[in-house]
Coordinates of C-alpha atoms in Angstrom, one line a residue:
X27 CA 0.0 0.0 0.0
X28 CA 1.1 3.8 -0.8
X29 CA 1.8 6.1 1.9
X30 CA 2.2 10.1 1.3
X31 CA 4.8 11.9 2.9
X32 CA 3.7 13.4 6.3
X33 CA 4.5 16.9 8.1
X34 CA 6.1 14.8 10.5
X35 CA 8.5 13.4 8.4
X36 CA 9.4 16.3 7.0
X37 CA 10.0 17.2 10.8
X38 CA 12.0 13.9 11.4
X39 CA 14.4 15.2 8.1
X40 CA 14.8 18.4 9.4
X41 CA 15.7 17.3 12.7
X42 CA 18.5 14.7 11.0
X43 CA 19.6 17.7 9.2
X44 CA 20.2 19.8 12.0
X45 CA 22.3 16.6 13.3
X46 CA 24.7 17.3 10.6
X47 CA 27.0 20.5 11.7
X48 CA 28.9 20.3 8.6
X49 CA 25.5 20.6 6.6
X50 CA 25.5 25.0 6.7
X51 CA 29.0 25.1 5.6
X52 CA 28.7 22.6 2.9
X53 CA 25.7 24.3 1.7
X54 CA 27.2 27.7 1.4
X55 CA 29.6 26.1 -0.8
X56 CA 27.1 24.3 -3.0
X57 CA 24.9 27.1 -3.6
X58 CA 27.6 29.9 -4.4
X59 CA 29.4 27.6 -6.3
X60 CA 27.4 25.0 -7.5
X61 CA 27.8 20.8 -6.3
X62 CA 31.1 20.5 -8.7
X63 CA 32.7 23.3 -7.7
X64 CA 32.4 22.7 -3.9
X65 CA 32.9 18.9 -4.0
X66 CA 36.3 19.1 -6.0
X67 CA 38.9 17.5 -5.0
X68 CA 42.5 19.4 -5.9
X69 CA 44.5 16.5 -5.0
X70 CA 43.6 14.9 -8.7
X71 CA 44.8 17.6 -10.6
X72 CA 48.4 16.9 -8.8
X73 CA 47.9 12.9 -9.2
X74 CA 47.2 13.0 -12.8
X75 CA 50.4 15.1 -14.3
X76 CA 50.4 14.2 -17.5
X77 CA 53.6 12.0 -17.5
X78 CA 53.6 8.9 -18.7
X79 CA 56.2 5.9 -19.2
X80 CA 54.6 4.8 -22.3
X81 CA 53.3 7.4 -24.6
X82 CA 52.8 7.7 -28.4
X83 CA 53.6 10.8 -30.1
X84 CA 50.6 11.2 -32.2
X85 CA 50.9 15.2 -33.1
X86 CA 47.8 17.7 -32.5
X87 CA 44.2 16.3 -31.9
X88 CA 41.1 16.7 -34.0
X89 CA 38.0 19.1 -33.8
X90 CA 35.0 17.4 -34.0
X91 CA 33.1 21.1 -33.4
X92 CA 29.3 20.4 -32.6
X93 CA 28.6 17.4 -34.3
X94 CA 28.4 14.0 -32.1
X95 CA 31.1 12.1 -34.5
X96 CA 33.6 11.2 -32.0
X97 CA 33.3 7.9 -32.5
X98 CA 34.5 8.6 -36.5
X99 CA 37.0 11.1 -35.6
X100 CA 38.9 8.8 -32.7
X101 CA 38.8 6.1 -35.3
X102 CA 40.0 8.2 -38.2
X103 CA 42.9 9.1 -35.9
X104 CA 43.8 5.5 -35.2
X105 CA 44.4 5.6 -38.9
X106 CA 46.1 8.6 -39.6
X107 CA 48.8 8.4 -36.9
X108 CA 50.8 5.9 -38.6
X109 CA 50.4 7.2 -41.9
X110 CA 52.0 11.0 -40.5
X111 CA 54.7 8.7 -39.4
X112 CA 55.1 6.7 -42.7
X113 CA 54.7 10.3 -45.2
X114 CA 56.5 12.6 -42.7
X115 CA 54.0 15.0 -42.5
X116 CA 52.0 16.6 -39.6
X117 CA 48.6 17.8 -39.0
X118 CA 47.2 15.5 -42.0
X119 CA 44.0 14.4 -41.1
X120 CA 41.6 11.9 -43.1
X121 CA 38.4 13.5 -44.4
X122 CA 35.6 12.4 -41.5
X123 CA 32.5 14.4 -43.5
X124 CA 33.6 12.5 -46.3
X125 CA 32.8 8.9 -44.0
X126 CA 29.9 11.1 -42.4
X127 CA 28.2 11.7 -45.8
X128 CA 28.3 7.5 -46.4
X129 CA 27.6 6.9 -42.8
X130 CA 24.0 8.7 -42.7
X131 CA 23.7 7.7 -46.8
X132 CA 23.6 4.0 -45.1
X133 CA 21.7 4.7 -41.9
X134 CA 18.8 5.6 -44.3
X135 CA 18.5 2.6 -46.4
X136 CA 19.0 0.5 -43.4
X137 CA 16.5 2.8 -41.8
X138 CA 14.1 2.2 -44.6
X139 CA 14.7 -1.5 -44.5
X140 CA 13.8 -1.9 -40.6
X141 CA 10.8 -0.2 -41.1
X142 CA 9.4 -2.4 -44.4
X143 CA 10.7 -5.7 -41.9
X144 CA 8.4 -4.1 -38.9
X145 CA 5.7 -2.9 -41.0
X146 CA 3.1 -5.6 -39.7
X147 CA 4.0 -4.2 -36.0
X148 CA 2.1 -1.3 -34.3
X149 CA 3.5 2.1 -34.5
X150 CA 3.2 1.8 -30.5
X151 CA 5.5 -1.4 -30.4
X152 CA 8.6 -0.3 -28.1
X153 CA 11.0 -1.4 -31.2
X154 CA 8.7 0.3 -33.8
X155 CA 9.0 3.7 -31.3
X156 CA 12.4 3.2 -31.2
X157 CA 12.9 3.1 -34.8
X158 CA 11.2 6.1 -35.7
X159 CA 12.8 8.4 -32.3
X160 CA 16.0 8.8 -34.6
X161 CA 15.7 7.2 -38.2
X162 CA 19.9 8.1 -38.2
X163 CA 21.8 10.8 -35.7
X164 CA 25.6 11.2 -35.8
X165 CA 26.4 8.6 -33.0
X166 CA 28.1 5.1 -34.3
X167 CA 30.5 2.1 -33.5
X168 CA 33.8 0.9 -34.9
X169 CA 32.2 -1.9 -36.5
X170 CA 30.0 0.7 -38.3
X171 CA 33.0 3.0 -39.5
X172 CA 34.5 -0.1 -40.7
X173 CA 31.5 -1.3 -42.7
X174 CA 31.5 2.6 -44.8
X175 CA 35.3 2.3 -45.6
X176 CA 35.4 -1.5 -46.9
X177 CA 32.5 -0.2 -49.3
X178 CA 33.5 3.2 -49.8
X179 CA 37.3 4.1 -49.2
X180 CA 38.5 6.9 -47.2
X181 CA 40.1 10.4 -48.8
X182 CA 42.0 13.5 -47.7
X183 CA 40.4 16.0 -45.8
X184 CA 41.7 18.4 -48.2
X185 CA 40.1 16.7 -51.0
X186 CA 36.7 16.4 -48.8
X187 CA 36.4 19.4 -46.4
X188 CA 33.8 19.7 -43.6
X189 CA 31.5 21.7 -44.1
X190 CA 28.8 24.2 -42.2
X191 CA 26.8 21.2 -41.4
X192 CA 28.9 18.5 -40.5
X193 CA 30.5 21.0 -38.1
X194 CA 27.1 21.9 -36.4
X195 CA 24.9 18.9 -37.5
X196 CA 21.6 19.6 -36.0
X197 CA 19.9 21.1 -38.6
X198 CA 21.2 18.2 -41.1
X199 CA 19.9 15.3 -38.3
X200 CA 16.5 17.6 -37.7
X201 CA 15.8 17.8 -41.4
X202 CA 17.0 14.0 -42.6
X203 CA 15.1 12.8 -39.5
X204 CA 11.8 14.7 -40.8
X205 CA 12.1 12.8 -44.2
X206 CA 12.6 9.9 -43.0
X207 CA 10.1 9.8 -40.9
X208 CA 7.9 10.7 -43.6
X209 CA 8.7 8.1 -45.8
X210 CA 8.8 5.6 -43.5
X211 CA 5.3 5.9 -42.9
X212 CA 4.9 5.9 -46.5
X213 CA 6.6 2.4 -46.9
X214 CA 4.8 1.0 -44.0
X215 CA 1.7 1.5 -45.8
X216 CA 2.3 0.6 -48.8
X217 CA 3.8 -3.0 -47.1
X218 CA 0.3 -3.4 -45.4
X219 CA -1.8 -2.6 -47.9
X220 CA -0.7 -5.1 -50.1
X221 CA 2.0 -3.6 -52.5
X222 CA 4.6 -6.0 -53.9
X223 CA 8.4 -6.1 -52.9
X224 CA 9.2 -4.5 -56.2
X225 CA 7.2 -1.6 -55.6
X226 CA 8.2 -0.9 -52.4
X227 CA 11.9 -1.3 -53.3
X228 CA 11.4 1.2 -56.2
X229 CA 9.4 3.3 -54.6
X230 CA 12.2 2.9 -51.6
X231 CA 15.0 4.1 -54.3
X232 CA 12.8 7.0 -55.3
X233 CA 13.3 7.8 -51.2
X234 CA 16.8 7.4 -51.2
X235 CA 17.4 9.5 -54.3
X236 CA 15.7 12.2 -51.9
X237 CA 18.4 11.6 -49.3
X238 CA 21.1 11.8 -51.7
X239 CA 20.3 15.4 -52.8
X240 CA 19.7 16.4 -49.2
X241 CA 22.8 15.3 -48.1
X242 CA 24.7 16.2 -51.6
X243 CA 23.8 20.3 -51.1
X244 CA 24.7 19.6 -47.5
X245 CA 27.8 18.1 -47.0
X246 CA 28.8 18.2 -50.8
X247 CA 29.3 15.6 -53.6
X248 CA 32.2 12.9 -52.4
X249 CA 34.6 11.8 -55.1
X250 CA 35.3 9.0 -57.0
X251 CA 38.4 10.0 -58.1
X252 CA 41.1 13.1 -56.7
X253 CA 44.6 13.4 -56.9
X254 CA 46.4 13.2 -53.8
X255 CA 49.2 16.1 -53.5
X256 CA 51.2 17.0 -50.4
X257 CA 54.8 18.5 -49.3
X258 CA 56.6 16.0 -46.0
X259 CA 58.2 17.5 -43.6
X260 CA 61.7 17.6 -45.6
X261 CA 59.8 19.8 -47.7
X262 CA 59.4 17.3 -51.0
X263 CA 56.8 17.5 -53.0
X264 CA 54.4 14.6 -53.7
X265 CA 51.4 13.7 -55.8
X266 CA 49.5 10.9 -57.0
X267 CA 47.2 11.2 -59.7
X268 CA 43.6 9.8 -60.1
X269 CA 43.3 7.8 -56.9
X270 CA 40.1 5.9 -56.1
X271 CA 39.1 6.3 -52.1
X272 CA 39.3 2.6 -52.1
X273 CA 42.8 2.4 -54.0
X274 CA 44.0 5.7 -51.1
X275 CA 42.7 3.3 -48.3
X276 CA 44.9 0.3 -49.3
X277 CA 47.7 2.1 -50.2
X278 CA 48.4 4.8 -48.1
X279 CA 46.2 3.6 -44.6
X280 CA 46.9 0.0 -45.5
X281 CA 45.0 -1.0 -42.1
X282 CA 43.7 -4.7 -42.0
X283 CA 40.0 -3.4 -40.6
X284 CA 38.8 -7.3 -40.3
X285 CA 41.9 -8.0 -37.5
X286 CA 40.7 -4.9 -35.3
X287 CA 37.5 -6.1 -32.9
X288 CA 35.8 -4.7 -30.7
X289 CA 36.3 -5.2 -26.5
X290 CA 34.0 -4.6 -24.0
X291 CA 33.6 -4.5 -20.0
X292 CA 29.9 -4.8 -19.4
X293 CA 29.6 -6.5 -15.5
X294 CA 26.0 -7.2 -15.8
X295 CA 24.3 -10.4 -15.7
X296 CA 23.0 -10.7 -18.8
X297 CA 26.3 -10.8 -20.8
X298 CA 29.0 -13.6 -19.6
X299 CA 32.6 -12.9 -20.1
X300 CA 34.2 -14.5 -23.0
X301 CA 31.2 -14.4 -25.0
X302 CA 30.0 -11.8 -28.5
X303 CA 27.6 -9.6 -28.4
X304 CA 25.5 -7.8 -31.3
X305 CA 23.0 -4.8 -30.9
X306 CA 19.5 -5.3 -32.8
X307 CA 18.5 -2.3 -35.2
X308 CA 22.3 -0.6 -34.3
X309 CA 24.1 -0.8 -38.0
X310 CA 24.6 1.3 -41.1
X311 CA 25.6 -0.8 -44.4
X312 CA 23.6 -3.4 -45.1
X313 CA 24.9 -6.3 -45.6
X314 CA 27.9 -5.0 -44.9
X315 CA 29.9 -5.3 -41.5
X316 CA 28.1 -5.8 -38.5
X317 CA 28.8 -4.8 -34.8
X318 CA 30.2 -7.3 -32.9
X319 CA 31.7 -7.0 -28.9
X320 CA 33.7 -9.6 -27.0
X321 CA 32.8 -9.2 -23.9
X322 CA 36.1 -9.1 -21.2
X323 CA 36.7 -9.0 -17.9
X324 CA 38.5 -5.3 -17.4
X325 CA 41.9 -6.1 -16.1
X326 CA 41.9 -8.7 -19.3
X327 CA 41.3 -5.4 -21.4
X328 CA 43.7 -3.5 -19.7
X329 CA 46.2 -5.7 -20.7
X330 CA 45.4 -6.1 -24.4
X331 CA 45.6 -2.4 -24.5
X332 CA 48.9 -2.1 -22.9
X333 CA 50.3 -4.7 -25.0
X334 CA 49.3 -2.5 -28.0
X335 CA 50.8 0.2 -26.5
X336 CA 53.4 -1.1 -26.3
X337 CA 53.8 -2.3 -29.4
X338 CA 53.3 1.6 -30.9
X339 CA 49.4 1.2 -32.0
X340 CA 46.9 3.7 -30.1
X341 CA 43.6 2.0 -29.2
X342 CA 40.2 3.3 -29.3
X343 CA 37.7 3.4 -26.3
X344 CA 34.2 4.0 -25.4
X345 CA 33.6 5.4 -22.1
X346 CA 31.1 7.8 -20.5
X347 CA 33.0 11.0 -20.4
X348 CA 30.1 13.4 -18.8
X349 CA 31.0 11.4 -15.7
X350 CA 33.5 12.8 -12.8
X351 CA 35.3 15.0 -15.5
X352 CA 36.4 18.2 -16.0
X353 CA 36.5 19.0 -20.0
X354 CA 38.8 22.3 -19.5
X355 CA 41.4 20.8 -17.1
X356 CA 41.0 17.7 -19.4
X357 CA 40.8 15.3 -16.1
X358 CA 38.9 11.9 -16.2
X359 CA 39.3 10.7 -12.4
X360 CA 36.4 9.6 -9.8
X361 CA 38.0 11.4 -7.4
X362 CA 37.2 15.0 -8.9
X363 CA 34.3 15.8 -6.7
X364 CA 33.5 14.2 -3.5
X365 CA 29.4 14.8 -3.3
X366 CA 29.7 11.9 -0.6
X367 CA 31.7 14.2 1.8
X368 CA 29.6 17.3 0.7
X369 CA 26.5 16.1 1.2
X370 CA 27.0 13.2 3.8
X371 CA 25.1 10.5 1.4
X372 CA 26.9 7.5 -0.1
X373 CA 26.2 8.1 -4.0
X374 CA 28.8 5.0 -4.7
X375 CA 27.3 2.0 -7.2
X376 CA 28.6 -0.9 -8.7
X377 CA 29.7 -0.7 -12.7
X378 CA 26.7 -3.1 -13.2
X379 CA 24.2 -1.4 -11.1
X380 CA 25.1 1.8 -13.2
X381 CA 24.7 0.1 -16.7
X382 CA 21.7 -1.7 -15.6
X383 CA 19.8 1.3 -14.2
X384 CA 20.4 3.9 -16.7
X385 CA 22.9 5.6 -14.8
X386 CA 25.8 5.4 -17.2
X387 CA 26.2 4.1 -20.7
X388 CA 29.0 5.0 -23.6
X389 CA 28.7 8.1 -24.9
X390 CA 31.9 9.5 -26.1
X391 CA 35.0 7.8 -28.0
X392 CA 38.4 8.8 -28.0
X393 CA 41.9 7.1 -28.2
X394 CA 44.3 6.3 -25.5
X395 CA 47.7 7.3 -26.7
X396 CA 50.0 6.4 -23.3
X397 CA 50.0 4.6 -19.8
X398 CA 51.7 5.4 -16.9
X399 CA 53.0 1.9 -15.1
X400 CA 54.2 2.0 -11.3
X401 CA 55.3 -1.1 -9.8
X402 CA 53.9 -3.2 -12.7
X403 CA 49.8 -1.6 -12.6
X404 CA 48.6 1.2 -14.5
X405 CA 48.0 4.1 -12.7
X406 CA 46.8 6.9 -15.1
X407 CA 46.6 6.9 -18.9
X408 CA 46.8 9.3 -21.6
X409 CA 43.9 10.5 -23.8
X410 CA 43.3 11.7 -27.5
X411 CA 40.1 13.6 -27.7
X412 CA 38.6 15.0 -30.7
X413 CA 37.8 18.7 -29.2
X414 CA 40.2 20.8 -30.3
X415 CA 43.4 22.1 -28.4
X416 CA 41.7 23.9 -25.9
X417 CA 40.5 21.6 -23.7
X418 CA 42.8 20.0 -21.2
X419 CA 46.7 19.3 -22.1
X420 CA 46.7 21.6 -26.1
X421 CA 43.7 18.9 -26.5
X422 CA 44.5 15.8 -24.9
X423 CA 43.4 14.3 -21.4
X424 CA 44.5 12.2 -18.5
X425 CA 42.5 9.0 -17.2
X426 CA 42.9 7.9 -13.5
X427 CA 42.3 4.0 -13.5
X428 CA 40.0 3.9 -11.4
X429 CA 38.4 5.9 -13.7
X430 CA 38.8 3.7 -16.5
X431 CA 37.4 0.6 -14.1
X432 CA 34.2 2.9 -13.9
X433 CA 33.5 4.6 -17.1
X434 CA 35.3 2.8 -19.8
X435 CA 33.3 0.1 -21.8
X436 CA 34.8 -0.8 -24.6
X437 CA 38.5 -0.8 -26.7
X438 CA 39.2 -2.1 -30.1
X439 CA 42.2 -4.6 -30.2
X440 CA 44.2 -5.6 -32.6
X441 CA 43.4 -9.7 -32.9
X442 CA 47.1 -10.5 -32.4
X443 CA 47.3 -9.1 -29.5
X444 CA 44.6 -11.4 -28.2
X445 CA 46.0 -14.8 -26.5
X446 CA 44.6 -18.3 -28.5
X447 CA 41.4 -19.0 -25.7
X448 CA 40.3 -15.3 -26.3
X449 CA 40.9 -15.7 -30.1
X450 CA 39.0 -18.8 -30.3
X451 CA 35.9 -17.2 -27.8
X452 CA 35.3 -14.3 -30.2
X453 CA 35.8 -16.5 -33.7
X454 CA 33.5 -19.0 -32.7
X455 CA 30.8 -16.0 -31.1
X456 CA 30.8 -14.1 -34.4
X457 CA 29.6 -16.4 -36.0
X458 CA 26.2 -17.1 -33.4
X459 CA 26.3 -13.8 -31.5
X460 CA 23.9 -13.0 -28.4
X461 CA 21.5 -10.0 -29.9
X462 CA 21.1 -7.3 -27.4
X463 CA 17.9 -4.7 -27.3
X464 CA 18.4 -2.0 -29.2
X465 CA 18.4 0.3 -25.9
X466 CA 21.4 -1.9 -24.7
X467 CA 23.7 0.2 -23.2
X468 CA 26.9 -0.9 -24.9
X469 CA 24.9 0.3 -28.1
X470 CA 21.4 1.6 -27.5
X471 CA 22.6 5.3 -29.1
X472 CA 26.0 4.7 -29.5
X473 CA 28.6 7.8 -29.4
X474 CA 27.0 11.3 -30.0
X475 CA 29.1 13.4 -28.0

């Protein structure tokens, strides 16, 4: 049975709080300066110097302005760290509106195809609602980034600038969402009243023509062909004439996409160590690569990504970065802000307990670059982001590891790295994976920050 709160519980709270003497001070604090600014703790800016005994030199970050693309910009820069080393030149970056344009090209049609698959499903079905919240949004996964460049190539970002909409993207997402939507109903009804596949599939290409043109006087028409010029550090002069975005991909990135897989650290009970993991409804290319996680235990995935460290490759993670951070100082640590000392309340949870309940999920991908090791453990770690080189150290970050225990979900691996009995787990779970909701949190909305 219910029961209202009472006056005299209200007394009985007031009373407790007059029982805390600290509570006066402690709200002074809070309510001049806001809960962050009186719980923080100075001691982590001192604990996490960025110095590291393993670090990567890897030459000034990315911008991905306001646009929730992290997830393409960290992988992009996976890619082009090796090839700055390999050219001698700095600052290159690969094109990410040029994967962006492909990337929301794809979501549509696979959009479109979810939707003639549900058709026969109310509207007010949970996975029918979810489908139509966001037809396509700039949030996406490795795997996903993967599938555009096997069927698309990659180019310069001199060839294939950004432009006002991939740097601010929300009128883009607001008006490709709004067609969608539109046609989706279209093709729903056509399915149910009776139409044949062909129709629908023409009438589907007719749709897609649509999003072509939108997305063509937005972001601009990619190539199919450019000629790739540029001067290395010495000062030489290079170019290479008539290159396909495939034919730049093999030759100049060169990266074997199918050995790099995708890690995660999800202690729940619903997902047992060791095994893969797909995401219903989260894709882009159809029939193209599909998400995939192995699912590790997180000291095993601390030491995958050590040992590609230290082997020179970056990795890139998935963590939730709106948690105990601080974006200008560029500090990741849980021990930022102590609310449980300013307010006198435990707020601590378990990883699972925060994955299961909403209260964390990945939302922001970046690359970890270096890794400080004391006495054989990790103790703080260093971080690419993809916001400029304002924020934190001229743009990159440092990760406590008790941080990374807490917020970090997944990392992409190199599959040599991984020993046989982890090898053999995610080669035999690829080919059977355990399908996840589509409001999973390792993959419900993906990256968007």
């Amino acid at each position: 049975m219910s029961k209202q709160i009472t006056n005299e519980d209200i007394k009985n709270f007031k009373k407790d709080l007059a029982n805390h003497p600290a509570a006066k001070v402690a709200g002074r604090a809070a309510q001049e300066n806001g809960i962050f600014k009186a719980s923080q703790n100075l001691q982590s800016k001192i604990d996490l110097d960025p110095t590291f005994s393993i670090e990567i030199n890897t030459g000034k970050p990315s911008d991905q302005k306001q646009s929730g693309r992290c997830w393409m910009f960290s992988a992009l820069n996976t890619m082009r760290h090796p090839m700055q080393k390999k050219l001698k030149i700095k600052d290159f970056e690969l094109s990410q509106n040029y994967t962006n344009f492909w990337d929301k090209f794809e979501k549509s049609n696979w959009f479109f195809e979810n939707v003639i698959a549900t058709a026969d499903k109310p509207l007010g079905k949970r996975k029918v609602a979810f489908l139509f919240a966001t037809p396509q949004q700039d949030g996406g996964q490795w795997d996903m980034l993967c599938g555009i460049i096997e069927k698309y190539g990659i180019v310069p970002k001199s060839v294939y600038p950004e432009t006002a909409n991939s740097n601010n993207s929300s009128a883009l997402n607001d008006t490709l969402n709004t067609l969608l939507r539109k046609d989706g109903l279209k093709l729903r009804k056509m399915v149910n009243s009776g139409k044949s596949k062909d129709k629908v599939e023409a009438r589907k290409n007719e749709m897609l023509n649509d999003v072509f043109r939108v997305l063509s006087i937005s972001l601009g028409i990619p190539p199919k062909k450019f000629d790739f010029e540029y001067k290395d550090n010495d000062g030489n002069y290079h170019r290479d004439p008539d290159v396909t975005p495939k034919e730049f991909f093999d030759k100049y990135v060169g990266m074997n996409l199918s050995d790099h897989i995708s890690t995660i650290n999800s202690p729940t009970k619903d997902k047992p160590y060791h095994k893969v993991f797909s995401v219903e409804y989260l894709g882009n290319v159809e029939g193209g690569r599909q998400v995939r996680h192995l699912n590790l235990k997180v000291d095993e995935m601390k030491k995958l990504i050590i040992k590609q460290l230290k082997a020179g490759e970056v990795v890139w993670f998935g963590s939730n970065v709106v948690k105990d951070s601080e974006r200008k100082a560029g500090l990741l640590d849980t021990k930022l802000y102590d609310r449980n000392e300013l307010f006198d309340v435990d707020f601590s949870m378990s990883k699972g307990d925060m994955l299961d309940s909403g209260e964390s999920m990945m939302d922001h991908a970046m690359v970890i670059t270096g890794v400080d090791i004391v006495d054989g453990k990790p103790t703080k770690w260093k971080i690419e982001n993809s916001w400029g080189v304002k924020p934190g150290f001229k743009g990159y970050f440092v990760m406590s590891d008790k941080w990374f225990d807490n917020f970090v979900y997944q990392a992409v691996i190199n599959k040599k790295f991984l020993p046989d009995n982890l090898k053999k787990d995610y080669d035999e779970g690829v080919k059977n994976p355990i399908q996840l909701l589509p409001w999973d949190p390792m993959g419900a909305l993906a990256f968007k920050y």
